[in-house]
Short mmCIF file of C-alpha atoms and ligand atoms in Angstrom, two decimals:
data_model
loop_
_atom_site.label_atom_id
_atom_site.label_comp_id
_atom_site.label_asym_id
_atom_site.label_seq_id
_atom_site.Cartn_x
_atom_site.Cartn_y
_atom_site.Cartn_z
CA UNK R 1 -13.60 14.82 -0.08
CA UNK R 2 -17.03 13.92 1.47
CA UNK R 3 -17.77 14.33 4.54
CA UNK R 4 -19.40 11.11 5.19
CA UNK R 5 -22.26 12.44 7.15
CA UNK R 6 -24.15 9.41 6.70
CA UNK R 7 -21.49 7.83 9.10
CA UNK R 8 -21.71 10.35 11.34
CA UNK R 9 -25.62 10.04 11.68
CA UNK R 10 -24.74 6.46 12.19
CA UNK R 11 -22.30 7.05 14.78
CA UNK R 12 -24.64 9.05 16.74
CA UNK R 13 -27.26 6.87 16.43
CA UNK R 14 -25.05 4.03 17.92
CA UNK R 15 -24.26 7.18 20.62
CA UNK R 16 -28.33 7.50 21.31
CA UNK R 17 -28.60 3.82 21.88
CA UNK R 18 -25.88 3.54 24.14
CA UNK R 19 -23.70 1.06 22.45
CA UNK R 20 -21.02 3.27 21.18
CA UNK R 21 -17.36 1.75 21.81
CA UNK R 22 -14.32 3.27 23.08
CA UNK R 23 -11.49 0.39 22.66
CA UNK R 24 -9.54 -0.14 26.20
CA UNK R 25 -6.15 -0.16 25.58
CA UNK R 26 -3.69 -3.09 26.91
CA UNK R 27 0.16 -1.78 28.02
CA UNK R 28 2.45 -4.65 27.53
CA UNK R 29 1.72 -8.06 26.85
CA UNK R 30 -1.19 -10.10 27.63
CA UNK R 31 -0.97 -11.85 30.54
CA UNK R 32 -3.46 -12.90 33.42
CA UNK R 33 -2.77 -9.57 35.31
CA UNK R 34 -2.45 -6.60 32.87
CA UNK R 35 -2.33 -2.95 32.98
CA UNK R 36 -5.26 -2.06 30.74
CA UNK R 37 -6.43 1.96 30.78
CA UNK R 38 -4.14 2.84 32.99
CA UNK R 39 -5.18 0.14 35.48
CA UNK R 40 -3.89 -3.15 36.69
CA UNK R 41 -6.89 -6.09 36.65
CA UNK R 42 -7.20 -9.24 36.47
CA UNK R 43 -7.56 -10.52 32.79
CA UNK R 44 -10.47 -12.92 32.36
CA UNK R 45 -11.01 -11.58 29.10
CA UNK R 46 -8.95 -13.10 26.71
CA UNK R 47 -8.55 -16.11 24.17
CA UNK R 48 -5.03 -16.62 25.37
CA UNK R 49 -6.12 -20.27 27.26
CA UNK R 50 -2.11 -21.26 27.51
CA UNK R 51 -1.28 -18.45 28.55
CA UNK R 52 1.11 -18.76 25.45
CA UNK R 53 0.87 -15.21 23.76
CA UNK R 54 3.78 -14.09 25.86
CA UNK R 55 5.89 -17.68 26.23
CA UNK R 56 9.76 -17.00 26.94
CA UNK R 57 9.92 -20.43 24.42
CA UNK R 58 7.59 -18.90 21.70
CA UNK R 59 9.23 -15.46 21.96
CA UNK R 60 12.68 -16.73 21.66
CA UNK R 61 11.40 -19.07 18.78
CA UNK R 62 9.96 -16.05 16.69
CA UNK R 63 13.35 -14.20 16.78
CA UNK R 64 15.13 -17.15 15.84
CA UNK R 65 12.86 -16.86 12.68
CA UNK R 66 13.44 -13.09 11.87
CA UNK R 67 17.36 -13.85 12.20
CA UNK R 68 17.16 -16.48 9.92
CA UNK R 69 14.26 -15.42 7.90
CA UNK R 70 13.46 -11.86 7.91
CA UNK R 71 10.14 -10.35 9.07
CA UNK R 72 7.97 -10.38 6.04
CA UNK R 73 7.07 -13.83 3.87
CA UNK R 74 7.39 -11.35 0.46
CA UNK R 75 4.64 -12.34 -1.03
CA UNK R 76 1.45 -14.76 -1.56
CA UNK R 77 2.50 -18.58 -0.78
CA UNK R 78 1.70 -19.50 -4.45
CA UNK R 79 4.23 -16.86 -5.68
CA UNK R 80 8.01 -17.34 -3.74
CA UNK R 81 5.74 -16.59 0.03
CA UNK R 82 5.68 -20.34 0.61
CA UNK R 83 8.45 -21.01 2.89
CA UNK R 84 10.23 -23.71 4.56
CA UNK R 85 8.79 -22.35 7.66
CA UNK R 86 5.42 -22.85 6.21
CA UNK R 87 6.01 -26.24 5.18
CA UNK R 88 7.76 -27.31 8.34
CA UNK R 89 4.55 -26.17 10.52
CA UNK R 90 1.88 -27.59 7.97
CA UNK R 91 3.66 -30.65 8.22
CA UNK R 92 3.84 -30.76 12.33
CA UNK R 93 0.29 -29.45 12.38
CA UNK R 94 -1.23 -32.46 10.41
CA UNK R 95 1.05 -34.89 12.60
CA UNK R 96 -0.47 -33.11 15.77
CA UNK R 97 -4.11 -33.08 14.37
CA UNK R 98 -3.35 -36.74 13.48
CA UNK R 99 -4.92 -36.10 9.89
CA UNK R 100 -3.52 -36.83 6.49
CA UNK R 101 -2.53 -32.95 5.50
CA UNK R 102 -3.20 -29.10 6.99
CA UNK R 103 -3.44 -25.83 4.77
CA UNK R 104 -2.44 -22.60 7.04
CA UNK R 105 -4.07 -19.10 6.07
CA UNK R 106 -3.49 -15.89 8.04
CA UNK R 107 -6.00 -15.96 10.32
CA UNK R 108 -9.22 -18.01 11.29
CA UNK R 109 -11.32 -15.53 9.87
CA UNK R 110 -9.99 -15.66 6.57
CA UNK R 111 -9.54 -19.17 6.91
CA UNK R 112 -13.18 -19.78 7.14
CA UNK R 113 -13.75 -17.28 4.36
CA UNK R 114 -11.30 -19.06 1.93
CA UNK R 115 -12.46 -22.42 2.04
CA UNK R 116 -16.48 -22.69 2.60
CA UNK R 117 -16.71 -20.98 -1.02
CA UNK R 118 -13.78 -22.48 -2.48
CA UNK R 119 -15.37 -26.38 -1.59
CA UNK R 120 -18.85 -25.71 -2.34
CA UNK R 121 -20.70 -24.62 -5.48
CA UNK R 122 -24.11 -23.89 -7.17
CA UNK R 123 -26.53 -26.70 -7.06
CA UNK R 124 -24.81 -27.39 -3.14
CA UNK R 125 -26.82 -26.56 -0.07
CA UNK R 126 -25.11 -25.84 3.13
CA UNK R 127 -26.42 -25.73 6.79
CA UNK R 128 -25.12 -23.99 9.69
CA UNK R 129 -25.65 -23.78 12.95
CA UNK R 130 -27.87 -20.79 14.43
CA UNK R 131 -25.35 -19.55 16.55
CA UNK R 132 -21.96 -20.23 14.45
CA UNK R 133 -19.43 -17.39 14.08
CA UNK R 134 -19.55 -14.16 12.21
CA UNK R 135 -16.65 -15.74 9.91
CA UNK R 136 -18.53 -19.00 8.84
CA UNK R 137 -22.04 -16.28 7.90
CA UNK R 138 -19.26 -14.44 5.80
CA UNK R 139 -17.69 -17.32 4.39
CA UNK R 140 -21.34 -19.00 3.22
CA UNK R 141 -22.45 -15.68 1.56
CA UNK R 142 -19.28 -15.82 -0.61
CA UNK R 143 -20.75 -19.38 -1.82
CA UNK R 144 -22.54 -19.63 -4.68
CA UNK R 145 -24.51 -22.71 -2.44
CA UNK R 146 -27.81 -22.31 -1.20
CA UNK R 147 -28.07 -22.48 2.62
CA UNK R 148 -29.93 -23.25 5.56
CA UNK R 149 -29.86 -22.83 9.16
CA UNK R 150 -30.39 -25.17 11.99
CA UNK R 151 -31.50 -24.36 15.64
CA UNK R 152 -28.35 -24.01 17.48
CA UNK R 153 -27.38 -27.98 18.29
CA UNK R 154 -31.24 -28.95 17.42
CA UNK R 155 -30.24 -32.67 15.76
CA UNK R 156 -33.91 -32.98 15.37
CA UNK R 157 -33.92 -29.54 13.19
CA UNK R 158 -31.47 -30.37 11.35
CA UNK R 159 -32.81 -33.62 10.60
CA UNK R 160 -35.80 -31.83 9.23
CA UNK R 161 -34.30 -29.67 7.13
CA UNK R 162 -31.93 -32.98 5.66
CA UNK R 163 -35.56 -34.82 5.16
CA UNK R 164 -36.92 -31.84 3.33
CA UNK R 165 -33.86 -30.29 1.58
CA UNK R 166 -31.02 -32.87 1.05
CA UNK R 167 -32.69 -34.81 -2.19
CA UNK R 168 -32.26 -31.74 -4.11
CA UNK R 169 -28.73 -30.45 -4.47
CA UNK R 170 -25.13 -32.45 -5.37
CA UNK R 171 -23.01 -32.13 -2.12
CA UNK R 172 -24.50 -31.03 1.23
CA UNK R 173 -21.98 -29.79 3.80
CA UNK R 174 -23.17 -29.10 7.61
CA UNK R 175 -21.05 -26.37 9.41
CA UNK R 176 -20.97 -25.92 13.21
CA UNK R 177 -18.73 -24.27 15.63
CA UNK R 178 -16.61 -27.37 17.59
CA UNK R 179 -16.92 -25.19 20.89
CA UNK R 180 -19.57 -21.94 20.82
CA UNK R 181 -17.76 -18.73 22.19
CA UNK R 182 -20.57 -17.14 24.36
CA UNK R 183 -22.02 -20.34 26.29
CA UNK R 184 -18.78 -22.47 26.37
CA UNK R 185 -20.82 -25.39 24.93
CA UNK R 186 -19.13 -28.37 22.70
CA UNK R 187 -21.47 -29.11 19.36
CA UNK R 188 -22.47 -32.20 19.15
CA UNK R 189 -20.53 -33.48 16.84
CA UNK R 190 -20.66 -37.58 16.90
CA UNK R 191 -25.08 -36.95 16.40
CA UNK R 192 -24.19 -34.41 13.66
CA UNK R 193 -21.57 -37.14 12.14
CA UNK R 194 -24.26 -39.83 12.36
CA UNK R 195 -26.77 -37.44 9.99
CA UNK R 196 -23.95 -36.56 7.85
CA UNK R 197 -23.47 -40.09 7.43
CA UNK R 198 -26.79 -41.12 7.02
CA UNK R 199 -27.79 -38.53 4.60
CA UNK R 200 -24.44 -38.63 2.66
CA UNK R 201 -23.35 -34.80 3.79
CA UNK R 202 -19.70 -33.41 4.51
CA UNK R 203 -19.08 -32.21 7.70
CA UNK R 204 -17.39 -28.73 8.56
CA UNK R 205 -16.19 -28.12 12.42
CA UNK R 206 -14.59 -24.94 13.04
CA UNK R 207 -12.85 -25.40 16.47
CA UNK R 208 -11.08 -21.93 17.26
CA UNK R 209 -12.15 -22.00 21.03
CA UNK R 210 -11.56 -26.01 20.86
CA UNK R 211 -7.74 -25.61 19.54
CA UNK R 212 -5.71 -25.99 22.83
CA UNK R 213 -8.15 -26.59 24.60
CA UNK R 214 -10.66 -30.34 24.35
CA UNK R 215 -8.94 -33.48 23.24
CA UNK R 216 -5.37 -34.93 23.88
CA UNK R 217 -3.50 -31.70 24.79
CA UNK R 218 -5.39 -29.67 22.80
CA UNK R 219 -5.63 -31.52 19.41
CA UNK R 220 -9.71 -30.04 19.42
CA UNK R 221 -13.04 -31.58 19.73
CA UNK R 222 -12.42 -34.00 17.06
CA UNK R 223 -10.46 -36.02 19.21
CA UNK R 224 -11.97 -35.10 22.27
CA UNK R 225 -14.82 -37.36 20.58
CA UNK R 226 -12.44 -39.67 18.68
CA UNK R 227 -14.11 -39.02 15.51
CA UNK R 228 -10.76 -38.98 13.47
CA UNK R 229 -11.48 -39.63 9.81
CA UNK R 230 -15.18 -38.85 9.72
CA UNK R 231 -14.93 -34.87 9.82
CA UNK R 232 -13.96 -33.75 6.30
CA UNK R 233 -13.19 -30.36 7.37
CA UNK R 234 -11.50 -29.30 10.86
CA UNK R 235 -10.45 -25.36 10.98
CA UNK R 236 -8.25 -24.73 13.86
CA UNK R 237 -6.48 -20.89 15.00
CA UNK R 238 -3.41 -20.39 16.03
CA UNK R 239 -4.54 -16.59 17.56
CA UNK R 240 -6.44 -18.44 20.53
CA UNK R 241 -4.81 -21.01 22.70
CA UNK R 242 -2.02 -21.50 20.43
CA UNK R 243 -1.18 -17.66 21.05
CA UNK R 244 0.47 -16.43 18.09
CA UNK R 245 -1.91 -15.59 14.80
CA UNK R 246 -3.30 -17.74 11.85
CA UNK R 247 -5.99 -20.49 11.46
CA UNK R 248 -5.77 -23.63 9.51
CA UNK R 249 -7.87 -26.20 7.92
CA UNK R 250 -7.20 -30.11 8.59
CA UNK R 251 -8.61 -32.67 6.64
CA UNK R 252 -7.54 -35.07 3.89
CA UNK R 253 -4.61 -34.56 0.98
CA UNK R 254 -6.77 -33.74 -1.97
CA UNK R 255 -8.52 -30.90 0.27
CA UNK R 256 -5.53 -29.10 -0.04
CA UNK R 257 -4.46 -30.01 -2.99
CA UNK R 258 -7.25 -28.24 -4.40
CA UNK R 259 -7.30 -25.21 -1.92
CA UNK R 260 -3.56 -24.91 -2.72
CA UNK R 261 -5.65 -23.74 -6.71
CA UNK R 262 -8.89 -22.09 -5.13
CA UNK R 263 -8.05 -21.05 -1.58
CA UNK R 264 -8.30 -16.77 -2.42
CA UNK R 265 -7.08 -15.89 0.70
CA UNK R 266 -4.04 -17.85 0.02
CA UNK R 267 -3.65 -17.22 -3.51
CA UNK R 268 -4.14 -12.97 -2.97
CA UNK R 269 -3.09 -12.14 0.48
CA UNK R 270 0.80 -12.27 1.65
CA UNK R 271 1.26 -15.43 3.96
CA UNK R 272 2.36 -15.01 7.32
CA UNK R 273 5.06 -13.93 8.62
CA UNK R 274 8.30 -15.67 9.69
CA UNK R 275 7.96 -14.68 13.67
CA UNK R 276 4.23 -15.94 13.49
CA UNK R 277 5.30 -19.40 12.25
CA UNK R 278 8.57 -19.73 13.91
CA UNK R 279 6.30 -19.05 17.32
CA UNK R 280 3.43 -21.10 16.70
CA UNK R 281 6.17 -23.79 15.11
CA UNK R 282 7.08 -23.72 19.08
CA UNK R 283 3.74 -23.67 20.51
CA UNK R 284 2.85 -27.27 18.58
CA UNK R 285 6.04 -28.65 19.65
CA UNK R 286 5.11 -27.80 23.15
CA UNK R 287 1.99 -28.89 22.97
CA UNK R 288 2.81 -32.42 21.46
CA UNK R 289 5.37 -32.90 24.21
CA UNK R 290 3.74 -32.05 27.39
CA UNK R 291 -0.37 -32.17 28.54
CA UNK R 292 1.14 -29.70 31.45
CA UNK R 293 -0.71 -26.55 29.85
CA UNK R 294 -4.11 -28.11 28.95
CA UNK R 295 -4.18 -30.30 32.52
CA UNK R 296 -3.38 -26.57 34.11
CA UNK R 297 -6.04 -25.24 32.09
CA UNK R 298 -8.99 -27.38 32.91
CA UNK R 299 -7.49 -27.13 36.71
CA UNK R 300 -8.19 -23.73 36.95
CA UNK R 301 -11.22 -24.03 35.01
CA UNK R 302 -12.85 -26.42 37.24
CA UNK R 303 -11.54 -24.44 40.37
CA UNK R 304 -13.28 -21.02 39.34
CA UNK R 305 -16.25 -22.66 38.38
CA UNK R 306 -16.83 -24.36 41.25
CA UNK R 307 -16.26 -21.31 43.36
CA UNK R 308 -18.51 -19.25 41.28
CA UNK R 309 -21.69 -21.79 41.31
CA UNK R 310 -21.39 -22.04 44.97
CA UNK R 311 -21.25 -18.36 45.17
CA UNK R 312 -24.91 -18.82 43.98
CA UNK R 313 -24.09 -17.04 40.53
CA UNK R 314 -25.82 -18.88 36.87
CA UNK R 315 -22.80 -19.56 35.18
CA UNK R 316 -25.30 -21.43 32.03
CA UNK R 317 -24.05 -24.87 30.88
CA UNK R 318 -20.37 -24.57 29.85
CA UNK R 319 -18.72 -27.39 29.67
CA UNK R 320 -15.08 -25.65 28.28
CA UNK R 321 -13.31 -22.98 30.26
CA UNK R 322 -15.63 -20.36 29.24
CA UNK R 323 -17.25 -19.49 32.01
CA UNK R 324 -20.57 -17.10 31.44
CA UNK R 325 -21.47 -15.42 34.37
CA UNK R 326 -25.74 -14.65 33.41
CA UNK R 327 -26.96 -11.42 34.56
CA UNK R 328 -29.67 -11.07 32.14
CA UNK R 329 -30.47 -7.41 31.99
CA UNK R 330 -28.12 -5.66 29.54
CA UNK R 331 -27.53 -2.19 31.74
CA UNK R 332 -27.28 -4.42 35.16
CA UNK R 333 -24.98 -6.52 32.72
CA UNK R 334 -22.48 -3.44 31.85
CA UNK R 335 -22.80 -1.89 35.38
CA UNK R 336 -21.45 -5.53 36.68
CA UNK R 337 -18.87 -5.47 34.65
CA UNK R 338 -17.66 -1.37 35.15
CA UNK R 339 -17.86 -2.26 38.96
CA UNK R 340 -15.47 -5.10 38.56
CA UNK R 341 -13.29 -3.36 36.41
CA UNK R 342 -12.98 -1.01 39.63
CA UNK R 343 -12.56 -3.88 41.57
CA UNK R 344 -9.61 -4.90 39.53
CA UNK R 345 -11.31 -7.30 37.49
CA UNK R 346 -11.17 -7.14 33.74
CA UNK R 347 -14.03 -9.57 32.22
CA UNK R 348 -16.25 -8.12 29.38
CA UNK R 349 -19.62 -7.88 29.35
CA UNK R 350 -21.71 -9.66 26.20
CA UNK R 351 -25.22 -8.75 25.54
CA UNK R 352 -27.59 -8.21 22.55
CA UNK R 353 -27.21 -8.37 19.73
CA UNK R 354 -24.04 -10.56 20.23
CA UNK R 355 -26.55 -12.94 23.01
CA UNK R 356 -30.65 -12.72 22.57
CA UNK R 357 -32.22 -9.53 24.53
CA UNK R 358 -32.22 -10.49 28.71
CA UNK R 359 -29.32 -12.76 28.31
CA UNK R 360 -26.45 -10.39 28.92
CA UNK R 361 -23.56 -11.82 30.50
CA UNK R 362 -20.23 -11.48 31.99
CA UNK R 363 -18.24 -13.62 30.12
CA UNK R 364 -15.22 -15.03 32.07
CA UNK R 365 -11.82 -16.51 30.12
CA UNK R 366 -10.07 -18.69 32.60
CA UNK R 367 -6.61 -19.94 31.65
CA UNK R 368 -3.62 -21.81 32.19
CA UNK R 369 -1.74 -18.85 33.00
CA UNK R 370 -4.22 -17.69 36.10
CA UNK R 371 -2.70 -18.14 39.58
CA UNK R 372 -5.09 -19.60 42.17
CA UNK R 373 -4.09 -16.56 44.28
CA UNK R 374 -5.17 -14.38 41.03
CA UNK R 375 -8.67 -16.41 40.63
CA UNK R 376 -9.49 -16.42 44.35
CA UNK R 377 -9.05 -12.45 44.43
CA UNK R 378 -11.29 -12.31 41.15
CA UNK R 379 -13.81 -14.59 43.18
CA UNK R 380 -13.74 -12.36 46.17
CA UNK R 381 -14.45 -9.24 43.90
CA UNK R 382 -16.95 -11.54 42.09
CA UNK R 383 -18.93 -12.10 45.40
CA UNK R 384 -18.44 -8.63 46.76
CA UNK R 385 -20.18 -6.68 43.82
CA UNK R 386 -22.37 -9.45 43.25
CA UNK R 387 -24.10 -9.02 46.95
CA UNK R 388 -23.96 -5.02 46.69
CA UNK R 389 -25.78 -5.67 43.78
CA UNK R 390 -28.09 -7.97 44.34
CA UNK R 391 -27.04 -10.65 41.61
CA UNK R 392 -26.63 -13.21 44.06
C1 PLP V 1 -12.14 -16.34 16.93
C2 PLP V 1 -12.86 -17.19 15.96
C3 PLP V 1 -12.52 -17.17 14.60
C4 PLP V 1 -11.51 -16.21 14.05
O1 PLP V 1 -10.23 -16.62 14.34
P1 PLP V 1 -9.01 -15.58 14.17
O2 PLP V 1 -7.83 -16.46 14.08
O3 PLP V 1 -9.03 -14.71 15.36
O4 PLP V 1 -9.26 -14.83 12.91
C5 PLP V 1 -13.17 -18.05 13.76
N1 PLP V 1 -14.12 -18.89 14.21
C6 PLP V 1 -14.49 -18.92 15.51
C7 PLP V 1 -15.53 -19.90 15.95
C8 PLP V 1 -13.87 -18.08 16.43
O5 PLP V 1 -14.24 -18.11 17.71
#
C-alpha cells in the first residue's frame, strides 16, 4: 500500500497556508439553536430556510414510508428503484412548480451533473455565469459542448459573447444560478430570457437557494418573475428549504422523457430512499397549502437585516435571506467569526477562494425557524464583537 505522501505534502501545504479544515460537529438535529462542538449557538449557518429538516409532519411522514416501504429503493429507478413514492412526488412536484413534468435525482449536485451533459452535445456552446455553482462547472466539463463564461449578471457580456459566438454552433443553452449563495442576489432572469429569446438559446436556472424560498410559497424565482413557460430548464433541491435530500429538474414532458434514456445519474446510481421521498412528499404538501413558512421566512429576514444595517455593518446587496455580513480581510474575517462562535453565535465565515481576495464575509442564514428572541441575542453579540473589533 502507498503511502500517499503526495497527499500528505498537500495536506501540509493547506496546514502552511492556514486553510486546513477540522469539520465542527452538530449533536442532534438542526435547528436554529444547536449544540455544535460541544457548544450551544445560535445557527445562522444553515440551508434549512423552513426550518423543515427536523418537522414533527416530515418526520412522521418518512416513517410512514419505511413501514410501508422499507428503507432502501433497491436499485436504479430504470431497473425495479422507480417507486410509487417516486411517481407520487414527481407528479406533486410538477403541479407545485406549475410545469408540464419534473425528473427527481438524488441530490442537486448530481442533478446538475446528469442533465447539462445529457441535453447538450458537440457542435453546442454553453454559457454560464461567472459565479454559478461548483455543480453546474462539473456538470459543463462532462459536456462534450464548448463553453463560455459571462461576467456574473453582466447582460451586456453576455450579449457580447451571443453577438460573437451564437452563429456558430446548433443549440446554445445559458446557465445561471436563480439565487447566488454568497451575495444573496436573484439572477436576472426576465433580461437573460429576453437574449435567450432573441438569439434563439435555451435557458438553464438552477434555483437551490430559490426553492422555498422567492415566488408563491416557495415555487422559486421562476415564478417570483412569472416567467412560467419560457425557462426550459428549472433545477430545484429538496436538501435546502425543502429539508430532506434530492434535487430535481422541471421543465417540459419530452425533457424527461429523454432524461428518463440519458440522465446517468439516474440510470447508474440507486434512487432515493423511501424516508427521503415520503418526507419531502410532506414538505410539498405543506408548502402548497400554507404561505405560513415562506411569509415567516422573509419576516425574519427583513427583521435581522434591518437591525444589522442600522448597526452600521455592510451587509452587500442581498435581496434573499442571505444575509452577508462584509468584513473584507480574510484573518479579521475568521477572527469575527471564532469570536462569535464564543459569543454563542454559529455563522461561518466565507473568504477566498470561495469570494475574490478582501471580500471575506460572515455569511448569515436566517430562517423561518429563528425566534425574534434568538435573532435579537445574535444581533446583540453581532454589535458587541463588532465594536471590540472595530468593524463597525
Ligand atoms: C447547494 C447547491 C447545489 C447542490 O444541491 P444538493 O442538493 O445539496 O446537492 C446545487 N446548486 C446550487 C446553486 C446550490 O447552491
Amino acid at each position: 500500500m502507498s503511502e500517499l505522501k503526495y497527499l500528505q505534502d498537500q495536506v501540509d501545504a493547506l496546514k502552511a497556508q492556514g486553510v486546513y479544515r477540522v469539520l465542527p460537529v452538530l449533536e442532534g438535529a438542526n435547528e436554529a439553536e444547536v449544540i455544535l462542538d460541544g457548544k450551544k449557538v445560535i445557527n445562522l449557518s444553515s440551508n434549512n430556510y423552513l426550518g423543515f429538516a427536523n418537522h414533527p409532519r416530515l418526520k412522521q411522514a418518512a416513517i410512514r414510508a419505511i413501514e410501508t416501504h422499507g428503507v432502501g429503493a433497491g436499485a436504479v429507478r430504470t431497473i425495479i428503484g422507480n417507486m410509487d413514492l417516486h411517481e407520487e412526488l414527481e407528479q406533486k412536484l410538477a403541479a407545485f412548480k406549475r410545469e408540464e413534468a419534473v425528473l427527481v435525482f438524488q441530490s442537486g449536485f448530481n442533478c446538475n451533473a446528469g442533465v447539462i451533459q445529457a441535453v447538450t452535445d458537440t457542435g453546442d456552446l454553453i454559457l454560464s455565469d461567472a459565479l454559478n455553482h461548483a455543480s453546474i462547472i462539473d456538470g459543463v466539463k462532462l459536456s462534450k459542448a464548448d463553453r463560455g463564461v459571462f461576467a456574473h449578471s453582466d447582460m451586456a457580456d453576455l450579449e457580447r459573447i451571443l453577438k460573437e459566438r451564437r452563429d456558430q454552433y446548433r443549440n446554445c443553452l445559458i446557465i445561471t444560478d436563480g439565487v447566488f449563495s454568497m451575495d444573496g442576489d436573484i439572477a436576472k432572469l426576465p433580461e437573460i430570457v429576453a437574449l435567450a429569446e432573441k438569439y434563439n438559446c435555451m435557458t438553464y436556472v438552477d434555483d437551490a437557494h430559490g426553492s422555498g424560498v422567492l415566488g408563491e410559497s416557495g415555487r422559486g424565482t421562476v415564478d417570483h418573475f412569472g416567467l412560467h413557460g419560457r425557462v426550459d430548464f428549472s433545477i430545484g433541491t429538496l436538501s435546502k428549504a425543502i429539508g430532506v435530500v434530492g434535487g430535481y429538474v422541471a421543465g417540459g414532458k419530452v425533457m424527461k422523457e429523454w432524461l428518463l434514456h440519458r440522465g446517468r445519474p439516474l440510470l447508474f446510481s440507486t434512487a432515493l430512499p423511501p424516508a427521503a421521498i415520503g418526507a419531502i412528499i410532506e414538505a410539498v404538501d405543506l408548502l402548497s397549502g400554507t404561505t405560513e413558512y415562506t411569509d415567516k421566512l422573509w419576516e425574519n429576514a427583513k427583521f435581522f437585516k434591518a437591525r444589522m444595517k442600522a448597526l452600521g455593518f455592510d451587509i452587500g446587496h442581498s435581496e434573499t435571506p442571505i444575509t452577508p455580513v462584509i468584513i473584507g480581510d480574510e484573518a479579521k474575517t475568521v477572527a469575527f467569526s471564532k469570536r462569535l462562535f464564543e459569543a454563542g453565535v454559529f455563522a461561518s465565515p466565507i473568504v477566498f477562494p470561495t469570494v475574490p481576495t478582501g471580500t471575506g464575509r460572515v455569511r448569515c442564514m436566517v430562517t423561518a425557524g429563528h425566534t425574534t428572541e434568538q435573532l435579537e441575542r445574535a444581533v446583540a453579540a453581532f454589535e458587541r464583537i463588532g465594536k471590540e473589533m472595530a468593524l463597525i
